[in-house]
Short mmCIF file of C-alpha atoms in Angstrom, two decimals:
data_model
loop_
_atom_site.label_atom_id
_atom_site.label_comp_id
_atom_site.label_asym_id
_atom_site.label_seq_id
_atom_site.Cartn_x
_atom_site.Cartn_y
_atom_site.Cartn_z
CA UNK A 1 0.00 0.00 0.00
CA UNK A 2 3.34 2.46 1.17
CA UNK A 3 4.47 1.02 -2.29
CA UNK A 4 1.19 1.98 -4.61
CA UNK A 5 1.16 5.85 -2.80
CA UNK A 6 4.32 6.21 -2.99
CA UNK A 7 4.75 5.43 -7.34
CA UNK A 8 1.35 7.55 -7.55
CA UNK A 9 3.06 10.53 -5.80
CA UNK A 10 6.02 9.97 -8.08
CA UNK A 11 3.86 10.09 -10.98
CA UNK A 12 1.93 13.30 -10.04
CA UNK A 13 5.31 15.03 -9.58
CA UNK A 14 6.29 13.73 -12.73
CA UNK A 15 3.00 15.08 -14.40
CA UNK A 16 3.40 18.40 -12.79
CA UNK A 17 7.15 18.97 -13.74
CA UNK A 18 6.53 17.94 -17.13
CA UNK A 19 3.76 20.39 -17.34
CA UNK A 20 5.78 23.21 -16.19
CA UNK A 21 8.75 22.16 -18.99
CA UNK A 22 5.94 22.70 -21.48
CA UNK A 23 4.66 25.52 -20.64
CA UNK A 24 7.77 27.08 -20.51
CA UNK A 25 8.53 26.02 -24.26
CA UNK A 26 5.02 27.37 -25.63
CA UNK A 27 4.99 30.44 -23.79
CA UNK A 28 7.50 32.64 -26.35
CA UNK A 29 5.71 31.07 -28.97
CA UNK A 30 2.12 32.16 -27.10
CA UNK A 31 4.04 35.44 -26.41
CA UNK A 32 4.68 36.35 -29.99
CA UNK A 33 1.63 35.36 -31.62
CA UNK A 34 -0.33 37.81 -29.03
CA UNK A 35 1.97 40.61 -30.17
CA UNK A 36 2.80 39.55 -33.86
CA UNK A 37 1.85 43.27 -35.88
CA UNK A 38 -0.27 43.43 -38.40
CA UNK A 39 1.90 44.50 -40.86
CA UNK A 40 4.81 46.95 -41.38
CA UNK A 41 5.68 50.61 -42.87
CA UNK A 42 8.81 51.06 -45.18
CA UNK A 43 11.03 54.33 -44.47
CA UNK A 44 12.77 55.34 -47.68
CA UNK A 45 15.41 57.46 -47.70
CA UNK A 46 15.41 60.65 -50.16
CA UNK A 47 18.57 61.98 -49.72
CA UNK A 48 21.36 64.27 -51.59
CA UNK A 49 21.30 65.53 -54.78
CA UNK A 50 19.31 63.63 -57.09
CA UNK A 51 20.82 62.15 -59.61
CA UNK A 52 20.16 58.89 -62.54
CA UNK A 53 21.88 57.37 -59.40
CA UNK A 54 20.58 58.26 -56.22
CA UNK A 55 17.17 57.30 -57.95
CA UNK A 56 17.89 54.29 -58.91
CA UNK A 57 18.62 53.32 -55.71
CA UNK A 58 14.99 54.81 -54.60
CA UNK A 59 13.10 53.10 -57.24
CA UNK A 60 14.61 49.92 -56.42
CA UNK A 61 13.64 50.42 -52.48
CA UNK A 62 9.98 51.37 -54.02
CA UNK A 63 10.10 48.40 -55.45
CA UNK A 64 10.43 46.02 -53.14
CA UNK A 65 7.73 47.79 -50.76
CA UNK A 66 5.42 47.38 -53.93
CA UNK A 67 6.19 43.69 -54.00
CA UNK A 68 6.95 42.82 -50.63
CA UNK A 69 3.28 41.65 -48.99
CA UNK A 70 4.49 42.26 -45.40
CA UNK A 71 4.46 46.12 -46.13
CA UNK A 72 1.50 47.74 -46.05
CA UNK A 73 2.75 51.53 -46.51
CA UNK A 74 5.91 53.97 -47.08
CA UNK A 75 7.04 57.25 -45.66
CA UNK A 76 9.81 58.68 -47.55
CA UNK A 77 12.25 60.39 -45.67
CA UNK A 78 13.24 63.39 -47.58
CA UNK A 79 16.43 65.23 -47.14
CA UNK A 80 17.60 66.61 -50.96
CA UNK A 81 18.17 70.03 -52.55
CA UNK A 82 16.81 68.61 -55.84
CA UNK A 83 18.56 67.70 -58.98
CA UNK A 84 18.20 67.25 -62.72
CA UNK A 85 14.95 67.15 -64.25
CA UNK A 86 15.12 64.30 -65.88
CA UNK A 87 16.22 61.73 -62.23
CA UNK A 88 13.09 63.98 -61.17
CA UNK A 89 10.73 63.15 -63.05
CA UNK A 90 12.04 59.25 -62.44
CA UNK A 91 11.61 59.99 -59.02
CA UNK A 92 8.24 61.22 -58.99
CA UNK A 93 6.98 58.18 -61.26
CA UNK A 94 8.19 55.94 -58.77
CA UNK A 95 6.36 57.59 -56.21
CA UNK A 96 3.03 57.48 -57.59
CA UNK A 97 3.64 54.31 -58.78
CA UNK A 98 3.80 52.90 -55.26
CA UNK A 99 0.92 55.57 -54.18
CA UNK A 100 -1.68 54.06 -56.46
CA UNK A 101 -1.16 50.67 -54.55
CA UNK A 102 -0.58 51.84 -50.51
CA UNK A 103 -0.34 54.64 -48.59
CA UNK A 104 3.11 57.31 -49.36
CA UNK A 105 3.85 59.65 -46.95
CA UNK A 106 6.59 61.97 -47.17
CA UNK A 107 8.52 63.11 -44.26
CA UNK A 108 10.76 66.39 -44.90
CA UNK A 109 14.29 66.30 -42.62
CA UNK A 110 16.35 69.99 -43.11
CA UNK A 111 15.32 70.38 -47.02
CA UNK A 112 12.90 69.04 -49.61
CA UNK A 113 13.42 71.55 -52.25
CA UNK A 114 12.85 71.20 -56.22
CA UNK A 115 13.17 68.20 -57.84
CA UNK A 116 12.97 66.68 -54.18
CA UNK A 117 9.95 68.44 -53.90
CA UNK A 118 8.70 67.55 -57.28
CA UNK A 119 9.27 63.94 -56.40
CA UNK A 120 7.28 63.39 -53.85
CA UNK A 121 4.30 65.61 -54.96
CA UNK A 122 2.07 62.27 -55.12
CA UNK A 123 2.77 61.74 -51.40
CA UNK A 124 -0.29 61.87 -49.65
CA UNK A 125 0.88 63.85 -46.88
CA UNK A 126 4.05 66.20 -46.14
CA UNK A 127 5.28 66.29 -43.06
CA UNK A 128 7.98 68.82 -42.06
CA UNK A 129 9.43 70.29 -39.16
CA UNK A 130 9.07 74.25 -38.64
CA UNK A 131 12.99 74.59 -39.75
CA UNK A 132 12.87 72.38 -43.05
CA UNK A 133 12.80 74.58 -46.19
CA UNK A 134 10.41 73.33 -49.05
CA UNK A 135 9.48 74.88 -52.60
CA UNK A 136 11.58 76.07 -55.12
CA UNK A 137 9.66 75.17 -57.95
CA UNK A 138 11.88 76.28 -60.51
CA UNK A 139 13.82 74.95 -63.21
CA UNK A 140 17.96 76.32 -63.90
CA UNK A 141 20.04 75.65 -67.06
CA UNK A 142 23.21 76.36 -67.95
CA UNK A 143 23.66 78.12 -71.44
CA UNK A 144 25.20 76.57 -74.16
CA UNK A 145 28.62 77.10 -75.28
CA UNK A 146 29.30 78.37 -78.69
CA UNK A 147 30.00 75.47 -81.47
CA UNK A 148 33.61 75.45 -82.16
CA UNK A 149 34.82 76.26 -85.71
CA UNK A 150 35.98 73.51 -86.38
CA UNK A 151 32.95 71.37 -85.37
CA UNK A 152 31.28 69.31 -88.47
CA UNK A 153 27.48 68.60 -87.84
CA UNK A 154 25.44 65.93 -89.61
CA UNK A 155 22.19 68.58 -89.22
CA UNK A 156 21.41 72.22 -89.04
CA UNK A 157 20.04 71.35 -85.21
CA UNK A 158 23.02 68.61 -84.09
CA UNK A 159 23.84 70.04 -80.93
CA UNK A 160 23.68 73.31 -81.49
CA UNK A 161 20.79 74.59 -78.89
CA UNK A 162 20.66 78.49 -79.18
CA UNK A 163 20.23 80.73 -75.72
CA UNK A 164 16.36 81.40 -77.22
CA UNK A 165 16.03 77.28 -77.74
CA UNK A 166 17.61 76.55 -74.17
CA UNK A 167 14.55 79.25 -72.46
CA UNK A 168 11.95 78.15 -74.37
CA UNK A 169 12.99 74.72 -72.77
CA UNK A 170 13.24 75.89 -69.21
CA UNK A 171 10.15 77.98 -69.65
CA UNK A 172 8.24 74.20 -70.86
CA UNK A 173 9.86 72.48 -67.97
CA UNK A 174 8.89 75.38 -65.65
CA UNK A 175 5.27 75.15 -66.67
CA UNK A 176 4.82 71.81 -66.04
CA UNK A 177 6.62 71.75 -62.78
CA UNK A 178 4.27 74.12 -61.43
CA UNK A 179 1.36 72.76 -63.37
CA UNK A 180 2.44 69.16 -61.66
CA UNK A 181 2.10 71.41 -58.09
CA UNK A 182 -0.91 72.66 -59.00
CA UNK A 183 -2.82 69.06 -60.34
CA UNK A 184 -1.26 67.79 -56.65
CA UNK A 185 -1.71 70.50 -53.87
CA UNK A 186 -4.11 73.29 -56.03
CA UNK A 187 -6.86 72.69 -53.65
CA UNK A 188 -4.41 73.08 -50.53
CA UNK A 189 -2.75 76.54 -51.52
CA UNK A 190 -3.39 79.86 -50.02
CA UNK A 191 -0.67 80.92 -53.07
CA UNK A 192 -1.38 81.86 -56.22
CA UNK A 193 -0.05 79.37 -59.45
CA UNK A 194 1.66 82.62 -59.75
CA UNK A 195 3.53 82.79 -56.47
CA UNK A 196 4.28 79.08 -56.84
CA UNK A 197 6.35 79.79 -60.38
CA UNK A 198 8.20 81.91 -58.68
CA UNK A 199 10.16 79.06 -57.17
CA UNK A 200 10.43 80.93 -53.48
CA UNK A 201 11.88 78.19 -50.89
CA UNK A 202 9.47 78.29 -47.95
CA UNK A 203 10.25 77.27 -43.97
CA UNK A 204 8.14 74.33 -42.62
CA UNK A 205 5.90 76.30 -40.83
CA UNK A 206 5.76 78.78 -43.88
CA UNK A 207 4.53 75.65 -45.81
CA UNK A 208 1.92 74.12 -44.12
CA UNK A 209 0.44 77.87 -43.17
CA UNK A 210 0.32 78.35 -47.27
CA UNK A 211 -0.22 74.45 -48.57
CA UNK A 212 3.01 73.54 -49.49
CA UNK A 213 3.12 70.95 -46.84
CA UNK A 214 0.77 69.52 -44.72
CA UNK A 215 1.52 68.80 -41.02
CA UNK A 216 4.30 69.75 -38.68
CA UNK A 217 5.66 67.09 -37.08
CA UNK A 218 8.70 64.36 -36.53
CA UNK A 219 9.42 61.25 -39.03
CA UNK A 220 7.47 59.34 -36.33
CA UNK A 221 4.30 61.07 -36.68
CA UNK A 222 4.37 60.08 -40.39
CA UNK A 223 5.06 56.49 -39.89
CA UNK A 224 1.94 56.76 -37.10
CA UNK A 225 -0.19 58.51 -40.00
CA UNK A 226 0.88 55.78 -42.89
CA UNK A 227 0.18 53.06 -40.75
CA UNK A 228 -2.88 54.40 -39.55
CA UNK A 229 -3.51 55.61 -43.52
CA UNK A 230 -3.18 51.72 -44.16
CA UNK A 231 -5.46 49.74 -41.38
CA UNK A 232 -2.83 49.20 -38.73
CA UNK A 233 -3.24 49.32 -35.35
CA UNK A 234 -0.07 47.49 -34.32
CA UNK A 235 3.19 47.14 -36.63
CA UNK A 236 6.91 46.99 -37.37
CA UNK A 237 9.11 50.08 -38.83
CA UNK A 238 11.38 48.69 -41.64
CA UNK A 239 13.69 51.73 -42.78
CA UNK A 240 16.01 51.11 -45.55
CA UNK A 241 19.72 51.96 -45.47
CA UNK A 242 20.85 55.14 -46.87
CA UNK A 243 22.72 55.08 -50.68
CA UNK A 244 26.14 54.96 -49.26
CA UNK A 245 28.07 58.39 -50.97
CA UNK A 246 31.41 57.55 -52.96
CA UNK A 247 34.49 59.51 -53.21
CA UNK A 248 33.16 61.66 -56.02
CA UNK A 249 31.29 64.67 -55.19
CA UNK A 250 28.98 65.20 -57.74
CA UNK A 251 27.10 68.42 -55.79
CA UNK A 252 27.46 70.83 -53.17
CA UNK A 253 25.43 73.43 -51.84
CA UNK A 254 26.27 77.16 -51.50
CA UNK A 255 24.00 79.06 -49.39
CA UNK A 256 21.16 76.68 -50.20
CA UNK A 257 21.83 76.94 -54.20
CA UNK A 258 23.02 73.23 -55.46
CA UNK A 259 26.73 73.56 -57.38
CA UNK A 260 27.20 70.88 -59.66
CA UNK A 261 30.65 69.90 -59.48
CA UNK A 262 32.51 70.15 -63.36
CA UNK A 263 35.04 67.95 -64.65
CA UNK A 264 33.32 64.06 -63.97
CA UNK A 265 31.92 61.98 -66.39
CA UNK A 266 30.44 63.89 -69.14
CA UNK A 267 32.85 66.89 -69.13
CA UNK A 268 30.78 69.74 -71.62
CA UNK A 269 28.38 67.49 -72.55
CA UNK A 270 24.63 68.49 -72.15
CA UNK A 271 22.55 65.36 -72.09
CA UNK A 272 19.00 65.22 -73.18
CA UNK A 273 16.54 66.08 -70.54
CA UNK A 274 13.07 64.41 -70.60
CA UNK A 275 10.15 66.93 -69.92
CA UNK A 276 7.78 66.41 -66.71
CA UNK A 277 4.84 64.32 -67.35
CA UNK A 278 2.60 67.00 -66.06
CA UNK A 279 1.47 70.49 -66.84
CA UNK A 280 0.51 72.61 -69.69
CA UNK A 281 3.42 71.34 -72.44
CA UNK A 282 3.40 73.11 -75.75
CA UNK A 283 5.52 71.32 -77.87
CA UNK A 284 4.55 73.36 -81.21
CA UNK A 285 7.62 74.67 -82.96
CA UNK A 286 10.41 73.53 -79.60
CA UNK A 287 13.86 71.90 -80.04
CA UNK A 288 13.12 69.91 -76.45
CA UNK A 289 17.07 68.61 -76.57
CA UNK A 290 20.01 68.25 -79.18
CA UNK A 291 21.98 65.58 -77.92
CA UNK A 292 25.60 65.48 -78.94
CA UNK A 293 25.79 61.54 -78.97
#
């Protein structure tokens, strides 16, 4: 009888410890299901000048939000001067590429100016902080040199862009940067289309007040405001590294005007220059680019 109590005392210890072991191992698992989020938010950086490069590297981050199902929605974080028109216009495809299938919200850091600007005009919020400067929608060129005398030229028009050719192709670009503005944030601004062309940078608080922008507030806010924008209650932040720079500077800035750096690459050339997708274009009677291939 000693015998029979004592193996079923054994056995209820047994039973017990081996419950406890268990429970132990299924807890984390328990754990993380009960806080596994919903989904998560992509933070893509926008940063530097921006360049066939730099936007390559963007695109390619869009792209993998687009196709990755565990993200749900994108903030870019903005940080850029601008750049050339055509890596704009690149840029700002990319965007609303990845806006027409989830939530884009752009968060501006110290500057999200031109091209920058232009780029992430199908954002469906701006978020800046009262110090970030934001506008300058404008379009610079450089003029073109005179053709050498000893230049031969397959064509009357083979690279040889005249100073009244070059403005009639910064005034088309001009037109439809602001008309791009306009289609995107018209029904936000206190400023006139007017006002807009004349590619005035504006502080962060000078933005939002006028429609530039939207809300002040921290990177973190926007990532609240896309996830919310997308249906989630509970998720994970997955922020892409930053384009590492290489030893080449390519741009500078000079009292917040970008310097293109001469002498790399394409030393003199002027490449052709794709015109924005938006606006009021006029192509009647325009030499748009006379590439000297």
């Amino acid at each position: 009888m000693a015998f029979d109590t004592d193996s079923k005392t054994a056995a209820y210890v047994v039973a017990v410890v081996a419950a406890i072991v268990v429970s132990a191992a299924l807890a984390p698992v328990v754990w993380d299901y009960g806080t596994r989020s919903e989904g998560s938010v992509a933070v893509v950086p926008i940063t530097g000048f921006v360049s066939s490069s730099s936007v390559d590297s963007v695109a390619d981050d869009l792209r993998e939000a687009r196709e990755n199902e565990s993200i749900d929605a994108v903030v870019l974080k903005v940080d850029s001067p601008g750049g050339s028109a055509a890596a704009s216009e690149r840029l700002y495809l990319a965007v609303q590429r990845t806006a027409q299938e989830m939530p884009v919200v752009a968060s501006v850091q110290s500057m999200g100016a031109s091209g920058a600007y232009y780029g992430m005009l199908p954002a469906e919020r701006v978020y800046v902080t009262p110090a970030s400067m934001v506008g300058s929608v404008g379009v610079r060129g450089t003029v073109p040199p005179p053709a050498p005398g000893y230049e031969i030229r397959s064509g009357p028009d083979k690279a040889s862009g005249t100073m009244d050719q070059r403005r009639e192709q910064i005034e088309t670009l001009q037109r439809a940067f602001v008309g791009t503005v306009m289609k995107h944030r018209g029904d936000d601004l206190s400023i006139s289309r007017e006002q807009v062309a004349h590619a005035k940078v504006y502080t962060g608080a000078r933005a939002v007040d006028n429609g530039m922008a939207d809300r002040i507030g921290p990177l973190s806010e926007a990532v609240d405001d896309a996830a919310s924008m997308a249906g989630l209650a509970d998720y994970d932040v997955v922020e892409k590294e930053q384009p590492r720079r290489g030893g080449i500077i390519l741009a500078s800035t000079e009292n917040e005007t970008v310097v293109v750096e001469p002498g790399i690459g394409y030393r003199g050339v002027d490449t052709t220059r794709l015109l924005m997708v938006h606006g009021e274009v006029n192509l009647d009677g325009e030499v748009i680019a006379n590439a000297s291939a």
